Every structure is written in C-alpha cells, then in structure tokens.
Short mmCIF file of C-alpha atoms and ligand atoms in Angstrom, two decimals:
data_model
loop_
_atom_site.label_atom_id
_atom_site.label_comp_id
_atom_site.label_asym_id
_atom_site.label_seq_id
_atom_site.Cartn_x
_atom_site.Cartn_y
_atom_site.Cartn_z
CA UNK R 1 96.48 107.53 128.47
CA UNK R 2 97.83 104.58 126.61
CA UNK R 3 97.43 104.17 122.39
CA UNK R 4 94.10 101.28 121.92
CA UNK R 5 93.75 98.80 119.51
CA UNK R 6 91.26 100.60 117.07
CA UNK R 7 87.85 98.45 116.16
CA UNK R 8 87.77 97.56 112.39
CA UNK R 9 85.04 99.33 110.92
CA UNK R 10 83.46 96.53 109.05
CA UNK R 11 83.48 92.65 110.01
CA UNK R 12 86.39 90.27 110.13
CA UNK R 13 84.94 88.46 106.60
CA UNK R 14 83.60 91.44 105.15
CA UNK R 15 86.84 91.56 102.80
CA UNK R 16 86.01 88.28 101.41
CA UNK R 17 87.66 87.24 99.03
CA UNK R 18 89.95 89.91 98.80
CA UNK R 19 91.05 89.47 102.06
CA UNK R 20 89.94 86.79 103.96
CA UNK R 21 88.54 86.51 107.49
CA UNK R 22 91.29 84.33 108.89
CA UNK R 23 93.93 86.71 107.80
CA UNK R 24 92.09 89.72 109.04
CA UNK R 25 91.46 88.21 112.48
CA UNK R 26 95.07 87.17 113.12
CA UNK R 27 96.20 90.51 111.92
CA UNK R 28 93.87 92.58 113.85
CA UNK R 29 93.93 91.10 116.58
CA UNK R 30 97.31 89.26 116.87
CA UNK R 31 99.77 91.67 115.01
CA UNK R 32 98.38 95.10 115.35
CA UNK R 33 97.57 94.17 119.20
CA UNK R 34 100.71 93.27 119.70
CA UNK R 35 102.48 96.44 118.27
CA UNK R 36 99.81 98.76 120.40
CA UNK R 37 101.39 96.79 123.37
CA UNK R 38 105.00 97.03 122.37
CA UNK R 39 104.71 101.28 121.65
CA UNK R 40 102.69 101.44 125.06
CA UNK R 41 105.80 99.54 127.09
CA UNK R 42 107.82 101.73 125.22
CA UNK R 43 106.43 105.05 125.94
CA UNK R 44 104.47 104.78 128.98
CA UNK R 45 105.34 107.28 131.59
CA UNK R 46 107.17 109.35 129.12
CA UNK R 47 105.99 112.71 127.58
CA UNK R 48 105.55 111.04 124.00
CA UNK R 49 102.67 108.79 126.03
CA UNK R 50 100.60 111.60 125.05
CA UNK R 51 100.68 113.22 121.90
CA UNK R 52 99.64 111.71 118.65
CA UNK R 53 101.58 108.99 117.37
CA UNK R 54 101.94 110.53 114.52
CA UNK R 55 103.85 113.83 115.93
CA UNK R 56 105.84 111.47 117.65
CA UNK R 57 107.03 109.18 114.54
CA UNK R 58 107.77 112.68 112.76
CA UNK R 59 110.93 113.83 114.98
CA UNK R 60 111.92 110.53 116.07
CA UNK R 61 115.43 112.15 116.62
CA UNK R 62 113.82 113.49 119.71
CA UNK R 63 113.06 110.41 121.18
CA UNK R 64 116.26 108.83 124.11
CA UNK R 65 118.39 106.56 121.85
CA UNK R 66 117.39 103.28 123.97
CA UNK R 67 113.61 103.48 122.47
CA UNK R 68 113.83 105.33 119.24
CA UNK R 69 114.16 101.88 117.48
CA UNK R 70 111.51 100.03 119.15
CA UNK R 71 109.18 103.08 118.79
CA UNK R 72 109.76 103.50 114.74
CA UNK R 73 108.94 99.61 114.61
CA UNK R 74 106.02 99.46 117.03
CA UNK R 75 104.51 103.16 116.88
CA UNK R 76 104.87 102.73 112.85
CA UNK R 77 103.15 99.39 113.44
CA UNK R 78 100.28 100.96 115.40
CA UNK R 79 99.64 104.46 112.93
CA UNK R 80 100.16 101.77 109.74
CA UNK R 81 97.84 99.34 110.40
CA UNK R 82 95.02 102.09 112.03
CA UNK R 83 95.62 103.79 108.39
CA UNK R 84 95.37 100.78 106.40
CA UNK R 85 92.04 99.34 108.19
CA UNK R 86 90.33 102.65 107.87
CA UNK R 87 91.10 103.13 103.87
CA UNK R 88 89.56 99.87 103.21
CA UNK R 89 85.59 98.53 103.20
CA UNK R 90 83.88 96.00 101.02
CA UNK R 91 83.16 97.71 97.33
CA UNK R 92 85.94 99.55 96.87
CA UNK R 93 85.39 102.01 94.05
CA UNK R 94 87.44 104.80 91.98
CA UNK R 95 88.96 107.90 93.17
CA UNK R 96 86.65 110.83 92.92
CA UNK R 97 87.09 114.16 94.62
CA UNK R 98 89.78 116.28 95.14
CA UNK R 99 92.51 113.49 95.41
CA UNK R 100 90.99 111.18 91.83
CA UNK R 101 91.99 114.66 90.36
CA UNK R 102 95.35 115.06 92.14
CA UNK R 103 96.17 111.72 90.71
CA UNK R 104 94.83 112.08 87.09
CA UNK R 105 97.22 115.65 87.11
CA UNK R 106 99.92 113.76 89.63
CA UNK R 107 100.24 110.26 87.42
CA UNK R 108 98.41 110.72 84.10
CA UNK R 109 95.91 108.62 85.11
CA UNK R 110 93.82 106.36 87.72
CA UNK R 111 95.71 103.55 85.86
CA UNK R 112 99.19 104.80 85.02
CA UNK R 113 98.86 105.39 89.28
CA UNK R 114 97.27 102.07 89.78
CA UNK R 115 100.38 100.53 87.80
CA UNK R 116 102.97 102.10 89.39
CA UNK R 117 101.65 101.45 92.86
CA UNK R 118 101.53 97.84 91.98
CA UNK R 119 104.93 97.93 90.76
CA UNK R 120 105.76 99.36 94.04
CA UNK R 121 104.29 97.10 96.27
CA UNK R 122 105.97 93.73 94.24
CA UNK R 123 109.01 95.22 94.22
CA UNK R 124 109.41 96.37 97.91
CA UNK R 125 112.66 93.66 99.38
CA UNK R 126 111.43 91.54 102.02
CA UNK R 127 108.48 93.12 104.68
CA UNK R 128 107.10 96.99 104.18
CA UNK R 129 104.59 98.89 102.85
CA UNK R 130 103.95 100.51 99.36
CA UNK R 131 102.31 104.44 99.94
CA UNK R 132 100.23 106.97 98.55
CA UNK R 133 101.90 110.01 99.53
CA UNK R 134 101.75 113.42 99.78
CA UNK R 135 104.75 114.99 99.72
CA UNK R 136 106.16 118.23 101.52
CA UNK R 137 106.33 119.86 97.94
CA UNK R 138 102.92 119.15 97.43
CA UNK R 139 103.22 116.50 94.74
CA UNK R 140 101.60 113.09 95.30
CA UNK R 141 104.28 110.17 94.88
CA UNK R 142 104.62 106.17 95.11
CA UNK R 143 106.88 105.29 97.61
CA UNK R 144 107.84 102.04 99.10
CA UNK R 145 108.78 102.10 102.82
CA UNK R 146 110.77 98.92 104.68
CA UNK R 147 109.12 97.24 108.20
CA UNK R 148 106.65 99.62 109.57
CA UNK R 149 108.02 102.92 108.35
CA UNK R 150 105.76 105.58 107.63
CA UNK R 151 105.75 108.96 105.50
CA UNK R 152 105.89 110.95 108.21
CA UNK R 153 108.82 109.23 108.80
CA UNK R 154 110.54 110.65 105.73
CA UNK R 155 108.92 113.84 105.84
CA UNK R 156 105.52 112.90 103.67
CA UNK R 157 101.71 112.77 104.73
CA UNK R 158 100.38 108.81 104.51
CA UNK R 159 97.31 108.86 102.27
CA UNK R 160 96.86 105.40 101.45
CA UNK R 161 99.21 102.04 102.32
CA UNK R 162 99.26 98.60 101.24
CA UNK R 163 100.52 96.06 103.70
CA UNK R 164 103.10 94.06 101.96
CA UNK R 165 104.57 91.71 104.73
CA UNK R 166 103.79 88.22 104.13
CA UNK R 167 101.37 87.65 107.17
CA UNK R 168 98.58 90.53 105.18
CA UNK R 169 98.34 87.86 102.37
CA UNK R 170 100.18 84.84 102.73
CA UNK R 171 97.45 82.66 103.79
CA UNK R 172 95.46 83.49 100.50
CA UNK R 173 97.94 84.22 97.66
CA UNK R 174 101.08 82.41 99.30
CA UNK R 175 103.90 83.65 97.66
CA UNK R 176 102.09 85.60 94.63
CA UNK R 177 102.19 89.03 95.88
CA UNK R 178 101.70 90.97 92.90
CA UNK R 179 98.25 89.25 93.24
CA UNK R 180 97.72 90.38 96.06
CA UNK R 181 98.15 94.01 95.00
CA UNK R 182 96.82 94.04 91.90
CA UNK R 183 93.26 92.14 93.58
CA UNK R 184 93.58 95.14 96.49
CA UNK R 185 91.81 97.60 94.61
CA UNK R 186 88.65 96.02 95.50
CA UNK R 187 88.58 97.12 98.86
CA UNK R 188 90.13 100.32 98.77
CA UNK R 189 87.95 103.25 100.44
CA UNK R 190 88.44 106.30 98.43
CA UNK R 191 85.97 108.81 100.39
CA UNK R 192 88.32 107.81 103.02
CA UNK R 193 91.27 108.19 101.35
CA UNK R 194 90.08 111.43 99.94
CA UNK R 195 89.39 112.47 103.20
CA UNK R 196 93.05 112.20 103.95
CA UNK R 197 94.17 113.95 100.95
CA UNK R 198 92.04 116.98 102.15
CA UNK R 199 92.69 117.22 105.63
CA UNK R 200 96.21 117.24 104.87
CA UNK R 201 95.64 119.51 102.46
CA UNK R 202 94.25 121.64 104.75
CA UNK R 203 97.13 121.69 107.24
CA UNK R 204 99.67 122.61 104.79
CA UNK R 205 97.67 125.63 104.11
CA UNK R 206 97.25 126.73 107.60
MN1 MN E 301 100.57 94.07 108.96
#
C-alpha cells in the first residue's frame, strides 16, 4: 500500500483571489506529488509503508538513520500539505465550536490569536510553516516549524497550518508575505479545523 496524492476538495480556482488557480495547480500537483513520491521511495517495502504517516513522523528516532532525513522532509511534506488542503474552502468564516472557545480562553481572543499567528507566519526564517497546535499539556499554542516539520514532530497535535514557503504565494504576493497571511483567513475551514481540535481531543482522553 503506498501513501496517494489526496484530491483537493474544491476546484483548482475556487481560492480565487486568495489563492490563485495557478499556484494551487503547481502545488497540488507538482510539489505535494512529488513529496508523496519521495516518502513512497523512501519507505516502500519497509514496515513504516504501512501505518499512518502520522505515527510514523511521531518516533522518527525509530526510523534506520539512512532515511530518517528524507522521511521528516518528504512524509512531513505529504501529512502538511493533506492538512493544509483539507482546512481550507472558499468562504472561510470564524471559529465556532469547541476550538473558537479554546482559543477565546487559549489567546484572549479570535483576534489577539489571529495576530499572533500572523506574526508567526512573517517571522518564520526562510521556508516552514506557522501552526495551530495542540499541545501535550493541553494548551493550544502558535508555533512556527522550519521545511516540512510537523507538530507531531515536536510532540503537538497539527490543528491548522499555513504554508509559508515561497512557492504557496509567491506568484500572487511576491515577496509580501505578511499579505499573504493576513489575506489567508478567507479561506480557512473552521468546521474542519474544529473537527481536528475534537478528534484530538478525543484521543487524549482515551
Ligand atoms: Mn507547500
């Protein structure tokens, strides 16, 4: 069983203008394509061919030392970009549920969150994501991650990403990233994030 390039759940333009088509083709189907291939080389015939990527990206230790590296970049590439496609759809919204209240009790508010996040994602050095996360303690934090790390990575539960490598926006907002975030917002799913939230939720509790 080998790890598949997930459909997007909504057309290639339907993130116009947030997003635009062009960018979400080539990332879709160049970039996270060509990290699916890169983890399956990696892994196939191995025993981490078939759990979930994520179990696999959480004890990376346990990988052999001559693919550990090209599994954090590729696998992280794979769960990232599966994450980020599903946690966005034309319309965006607010948080609501159980995770709009974590983050009212967690950052003050929807916009004290929304500002840090932001802050996050311009600040991260060169490629990486900025991350919702929940945290082992149970606390929801603003992290920024470098390449294709991922909170499970460093112990956390990915609830929501932002892409912030240069080929997720570069075409539209050049080198104005803070743009970029900041016009984001638009798109974000929140029932899906939400979702998230409560499924991880529900594991810690098991
Ligand atoms: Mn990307």
């Amino acid at each position: 069983m080998a790890f598949q390039l997930p459909d997007l759940p909504y057309a290639y333009d339907a993130l116009e203008p947030t997003i635009d088509e062009q960018t979400m083709r080539i990332h879709h189907t160049k970039h996270h394509q060509a990290y699916t291939d890169k983890l399956n080389a990696a892994l196939d015939g191995t025993e981490w061919a078939d759990q979930p990527i994520e179990t696999t990206l959480a004890d990376l230790d346990a990988l052999p030392e001559d693919i550990r590296t090209v599994v954090r970049n590729n696998g992280g590439g794979f769960l990232n970009h599966g994450i980020f496609w599903t946690t966005m759809r034309p319309g965006g919204g607010e948080p609501t549920g159980a995770l709009g209240e974590a983050i009212t009790e967690h950052f003050g508010s929807f916009e004290a969150f929304k500002k840090e996040f932001e802050a996050k994602a311009a600040g991260q050095f060169g490629s990486g994501w900025a991350w919702l996360e929940l945290r082992a303690d149970g606390t929801l934090q603003v992290h920024g991650h470098a390449n294709q790390d991922n909170p499970v990575m460093h112990g956390a539960h990915p609830v929501l990403g932002l892409d912030v490598w240069e080929h997720a926006y570069y075409l539209s907002y050049q080198n104005r990233r803070p743009d970029y975030a900041a016009a984001w917002w638009a798109v974000v799913n929140w029932d899906e994030a939400d979702r998230r939230y409560r499924s991880y939720l529900a594991q810690e509790s098991r």
